[in-house]
Short mmCIF file of C-alpha atoms in Angstrom, two decimals:
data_model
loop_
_atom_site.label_atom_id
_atom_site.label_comp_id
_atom_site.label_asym_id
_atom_site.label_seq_id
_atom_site.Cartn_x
_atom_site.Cartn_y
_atom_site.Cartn_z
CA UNK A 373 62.43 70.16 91.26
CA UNK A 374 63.33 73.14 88.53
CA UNK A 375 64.58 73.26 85.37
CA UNK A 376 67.85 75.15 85.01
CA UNK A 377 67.92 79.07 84.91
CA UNK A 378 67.76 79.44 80.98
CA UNK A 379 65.10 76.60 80.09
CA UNK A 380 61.75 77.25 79.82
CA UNK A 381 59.80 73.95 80.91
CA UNK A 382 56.00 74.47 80.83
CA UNK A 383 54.07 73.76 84.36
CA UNK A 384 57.03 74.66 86.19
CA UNK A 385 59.08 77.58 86.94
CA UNK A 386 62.75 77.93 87.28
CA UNK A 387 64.13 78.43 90.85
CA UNK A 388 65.02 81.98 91.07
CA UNK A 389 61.12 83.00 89.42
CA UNK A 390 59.67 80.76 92.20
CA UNK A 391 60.97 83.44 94.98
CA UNK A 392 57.99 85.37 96.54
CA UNK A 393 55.01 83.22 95.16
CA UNK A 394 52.84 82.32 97.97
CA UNK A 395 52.94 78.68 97.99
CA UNK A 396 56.92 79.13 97.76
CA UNK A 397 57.69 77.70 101.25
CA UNK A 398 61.70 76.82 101.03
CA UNK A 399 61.83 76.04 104.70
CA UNK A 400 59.45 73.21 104.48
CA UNK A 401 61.43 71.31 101.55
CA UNK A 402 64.04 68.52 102.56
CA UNK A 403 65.65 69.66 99.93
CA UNK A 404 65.89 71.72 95.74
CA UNK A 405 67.01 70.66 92.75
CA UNK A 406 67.83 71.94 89.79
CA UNK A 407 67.82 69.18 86.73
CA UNK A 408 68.65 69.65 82.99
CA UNK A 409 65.47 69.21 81.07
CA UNK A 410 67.32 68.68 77.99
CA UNK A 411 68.75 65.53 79.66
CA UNK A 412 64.74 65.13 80.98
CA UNK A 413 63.38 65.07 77.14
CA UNK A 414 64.28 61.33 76.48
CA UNK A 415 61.99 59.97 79.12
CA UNK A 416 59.45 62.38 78.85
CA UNK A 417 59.34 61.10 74.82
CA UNK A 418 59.43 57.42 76.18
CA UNK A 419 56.34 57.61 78.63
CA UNK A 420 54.65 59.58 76.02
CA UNK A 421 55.11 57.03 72.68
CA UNK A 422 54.03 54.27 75.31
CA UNK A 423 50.68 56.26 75.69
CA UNK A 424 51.47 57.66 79.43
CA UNK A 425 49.81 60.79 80.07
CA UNK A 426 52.65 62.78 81.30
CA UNK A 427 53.67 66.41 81.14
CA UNK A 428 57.18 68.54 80.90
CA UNK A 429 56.98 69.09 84.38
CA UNK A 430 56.15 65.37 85.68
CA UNK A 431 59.21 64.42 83.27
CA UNK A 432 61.42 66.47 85.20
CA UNK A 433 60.55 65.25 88.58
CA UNK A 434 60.66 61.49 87.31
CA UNK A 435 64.34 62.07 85.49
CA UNK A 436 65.44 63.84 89.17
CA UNK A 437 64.39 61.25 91.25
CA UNK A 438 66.39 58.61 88.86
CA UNK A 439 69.25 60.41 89.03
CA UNK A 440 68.78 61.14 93.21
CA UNK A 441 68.74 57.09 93.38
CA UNK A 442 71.39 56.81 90.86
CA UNK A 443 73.79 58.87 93.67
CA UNK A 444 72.15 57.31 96.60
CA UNK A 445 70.13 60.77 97.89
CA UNK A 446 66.91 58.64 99.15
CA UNK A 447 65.55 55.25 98.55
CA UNK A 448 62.17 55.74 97.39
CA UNK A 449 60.43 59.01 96.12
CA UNK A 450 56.58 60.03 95.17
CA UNK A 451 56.17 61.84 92.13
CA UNK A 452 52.65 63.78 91.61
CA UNK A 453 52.07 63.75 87.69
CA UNK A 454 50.31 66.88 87.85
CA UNK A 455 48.96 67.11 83.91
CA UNK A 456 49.26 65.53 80.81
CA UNK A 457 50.70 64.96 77.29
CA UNK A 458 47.82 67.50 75.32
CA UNK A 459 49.80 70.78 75.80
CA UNK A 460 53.19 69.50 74.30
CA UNK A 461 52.72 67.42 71.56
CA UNK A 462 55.23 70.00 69.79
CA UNK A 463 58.06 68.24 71.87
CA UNK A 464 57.12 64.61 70.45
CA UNK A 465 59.64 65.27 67.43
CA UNK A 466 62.44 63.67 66.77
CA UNK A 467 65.49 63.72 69.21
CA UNK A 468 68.93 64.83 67.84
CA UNK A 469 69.97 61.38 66.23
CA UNK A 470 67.07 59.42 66.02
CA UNK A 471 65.77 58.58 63.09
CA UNK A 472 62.13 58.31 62.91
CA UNK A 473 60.61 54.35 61.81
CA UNK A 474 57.18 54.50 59.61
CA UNK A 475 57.80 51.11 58.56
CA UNK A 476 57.69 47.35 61.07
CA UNK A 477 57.67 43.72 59.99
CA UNK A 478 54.91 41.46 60.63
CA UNK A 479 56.79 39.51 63.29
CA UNK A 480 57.84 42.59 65.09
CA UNK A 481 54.05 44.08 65.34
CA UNK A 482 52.68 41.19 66.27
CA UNK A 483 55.27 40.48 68.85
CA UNK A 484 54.80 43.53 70.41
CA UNK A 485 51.49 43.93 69.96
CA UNK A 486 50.69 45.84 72.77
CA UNK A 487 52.31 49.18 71.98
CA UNK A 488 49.63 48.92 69.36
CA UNK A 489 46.38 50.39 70.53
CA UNK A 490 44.67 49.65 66.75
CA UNK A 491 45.10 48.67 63.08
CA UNK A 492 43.61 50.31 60.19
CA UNK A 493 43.33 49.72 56.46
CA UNK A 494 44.44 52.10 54.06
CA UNK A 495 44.13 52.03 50.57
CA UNK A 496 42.91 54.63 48.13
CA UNK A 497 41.03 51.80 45.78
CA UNK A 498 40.50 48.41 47.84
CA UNK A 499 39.16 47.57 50.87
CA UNK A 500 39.58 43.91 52.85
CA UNK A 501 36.90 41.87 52.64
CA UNK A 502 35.64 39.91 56.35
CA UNK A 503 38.44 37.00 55.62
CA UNK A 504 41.18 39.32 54.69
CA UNK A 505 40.06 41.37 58.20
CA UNK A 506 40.49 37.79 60.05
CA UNK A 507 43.63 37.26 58.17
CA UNK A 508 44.76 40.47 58.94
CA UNK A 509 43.61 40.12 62.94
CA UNK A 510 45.24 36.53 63.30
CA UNK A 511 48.45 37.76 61.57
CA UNK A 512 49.32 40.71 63.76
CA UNK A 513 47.41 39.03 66.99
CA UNK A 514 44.49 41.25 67.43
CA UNK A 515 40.71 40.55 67.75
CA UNK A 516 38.84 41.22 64.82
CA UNK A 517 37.48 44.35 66.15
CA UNK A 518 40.43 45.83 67.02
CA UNK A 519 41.05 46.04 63.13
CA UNK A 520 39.24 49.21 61.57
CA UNK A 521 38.98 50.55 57.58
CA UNK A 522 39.16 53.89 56.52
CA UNK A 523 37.14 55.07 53.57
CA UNK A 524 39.32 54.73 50.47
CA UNK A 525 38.05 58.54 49.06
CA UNK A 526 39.62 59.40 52.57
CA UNK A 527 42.73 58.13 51.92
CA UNK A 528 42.99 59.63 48.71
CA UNK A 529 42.36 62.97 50.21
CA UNK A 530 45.09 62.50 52.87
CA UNK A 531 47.48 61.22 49.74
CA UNK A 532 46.68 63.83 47.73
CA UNK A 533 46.14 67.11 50.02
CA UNK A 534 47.94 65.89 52.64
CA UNK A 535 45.38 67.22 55.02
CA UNK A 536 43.29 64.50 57.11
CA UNK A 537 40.14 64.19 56.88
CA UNK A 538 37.57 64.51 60.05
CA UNK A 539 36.02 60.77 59.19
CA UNK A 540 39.57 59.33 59.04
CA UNK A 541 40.75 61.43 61.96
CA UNK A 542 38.05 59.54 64.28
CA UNK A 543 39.21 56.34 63.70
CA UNK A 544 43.12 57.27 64.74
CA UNK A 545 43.20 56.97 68.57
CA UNK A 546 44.56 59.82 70.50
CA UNK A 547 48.58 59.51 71.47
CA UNK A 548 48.67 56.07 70.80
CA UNK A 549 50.85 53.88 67.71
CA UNK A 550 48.65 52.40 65.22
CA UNK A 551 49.49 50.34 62.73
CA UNK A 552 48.40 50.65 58.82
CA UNK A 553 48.27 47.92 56.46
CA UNK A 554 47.21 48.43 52.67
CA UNK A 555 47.79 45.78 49.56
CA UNK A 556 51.43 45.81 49.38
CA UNK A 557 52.60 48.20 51.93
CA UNK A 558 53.27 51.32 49.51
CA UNK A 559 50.05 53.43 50.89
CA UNK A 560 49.93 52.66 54.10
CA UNK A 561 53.71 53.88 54.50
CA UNK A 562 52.80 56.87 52.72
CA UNK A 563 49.96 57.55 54.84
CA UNK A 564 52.41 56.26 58.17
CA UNK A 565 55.06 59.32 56.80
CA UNK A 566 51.73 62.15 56.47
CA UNK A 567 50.41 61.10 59.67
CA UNK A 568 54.02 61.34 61.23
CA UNK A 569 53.84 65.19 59.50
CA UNK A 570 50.97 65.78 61.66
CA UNK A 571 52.42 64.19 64.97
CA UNK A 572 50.13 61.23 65.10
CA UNK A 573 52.51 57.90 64.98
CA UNK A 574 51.47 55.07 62.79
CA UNK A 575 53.49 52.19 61.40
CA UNK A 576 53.21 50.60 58.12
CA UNK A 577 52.92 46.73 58.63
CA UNK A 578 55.61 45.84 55.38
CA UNK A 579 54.76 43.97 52.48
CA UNK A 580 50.71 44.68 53.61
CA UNK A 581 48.04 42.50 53.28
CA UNK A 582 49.11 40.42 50.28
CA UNK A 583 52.47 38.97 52.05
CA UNK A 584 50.28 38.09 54.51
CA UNK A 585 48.13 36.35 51.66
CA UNK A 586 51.21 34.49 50.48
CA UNK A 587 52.14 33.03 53.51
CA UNK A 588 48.82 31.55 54.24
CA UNK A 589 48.03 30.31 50.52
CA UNK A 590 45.28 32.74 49.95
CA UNK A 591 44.23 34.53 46.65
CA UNK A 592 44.03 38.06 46.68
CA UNK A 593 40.11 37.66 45.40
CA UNK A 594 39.49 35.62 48.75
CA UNK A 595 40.76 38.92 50.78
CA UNK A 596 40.14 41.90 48.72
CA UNK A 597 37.61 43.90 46.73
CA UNK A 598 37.13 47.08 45.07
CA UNK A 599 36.08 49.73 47.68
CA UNK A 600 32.38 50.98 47.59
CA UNK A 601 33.37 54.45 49.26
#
């Protein structure tokens, strides 16, 4: 599989720069192909949001071998993934007309709660106390451990320099979706659009921690309390 003459698709190289290398054995290929890696970009942006570790060049060859099965050339095909996402995280942006989300209901996180890989608090003055963590945790279907709290002077510092800070950083897993939840759902989707800046995707869970309170009858002094750090 190469991309088209005029593309430049890391891992791979186009057809006509292939000619003389010495693994470049034409006569022992059923067959080339040549595949638009513009058209490629969609599902190498799918596999990576779901937390696949795929490359530009494994992309390519997935997105030829749909389209060989989509005009009957073979029945079945093995695709060697040969790195992953680390090198082009600049290609993660945002495809011509789609608009990016920073923002999710609670019914829609917690109904697809595994292309989640975490939640984490963040507010800039308040931090959940152990029942608003269990609230939080049964609300959006996670175990209680799966829900994490970032410093509030961290949060500030992200609000306010829009730089992240290491000890915030280390609780944000590696090309995966989190989710953020704060009091009302006004810092946590500031912090979702920052992180977004910075190509980490996060969602803000809407209406944060105290609609969750109000639908369960709780008071905000059962859940909450000033934050110590």
């Amino acid at each position: 599989m190469y991309p088209l003459t005029n593309q430049d698709v890391a891992g791979i190289r186009t057809k006509d720069k292939s000619l003389g290398l010495r693994f470049y054995s034409p006569k022992d290929y059923s067959g080339q192909h040549e595949v638009d890696f513009d058209a490629a970009k969609p599902l190498f942006r799918f596999f990576a949001r779901k937390g696949y570790n795929i490359g530009e060049s494994s992309a390519l060859a997935l997105y030829a071998c749909l389209q060989m099965l989509n005009f009957g050339v073979g029945e079945s095909f093995v695709v060697i993934l040969a790195d992953g996402i680390e090198k082009y995280g600049k290609y993660l942006g945002e495809l011509p007309g789609e608009e990016r989300r920073y923002e999710v209901s609670v019914d829609e996180a917690r109904s697809n709660a595994e292309q989640y890989d975490g939640v984490l608090w963040t507010h800039t003055a308040y931090a959940p106390k152990d029942e608003g963590i269990q609230l939080i945790a049964s609300s959006l279907g996670r175990e209680i451990d799966n829900v994490k709290v970032a410093r509030a002077q961290d949060v500030q510092t992200l609000v306010v320099t829009e730089k992240l800070p290491e000890t915030l950083k280390t609780l944000i897993p590696d090309h995966k979706k989190v989710l953020l939840v704060c009091m009302v759902g006004a810092t946590s989707l500031r912090v979702a659009e920052l992180l977004g800046t910075m190509g980490i995707e996060a969602l803000s869970v809407t209406g944060g921690v105290m609609g969750l309170a109000g639908t369960s009858g709780k008071s905000p002094s059962d859940i909450v309390q000033l934050a110590r750090e």
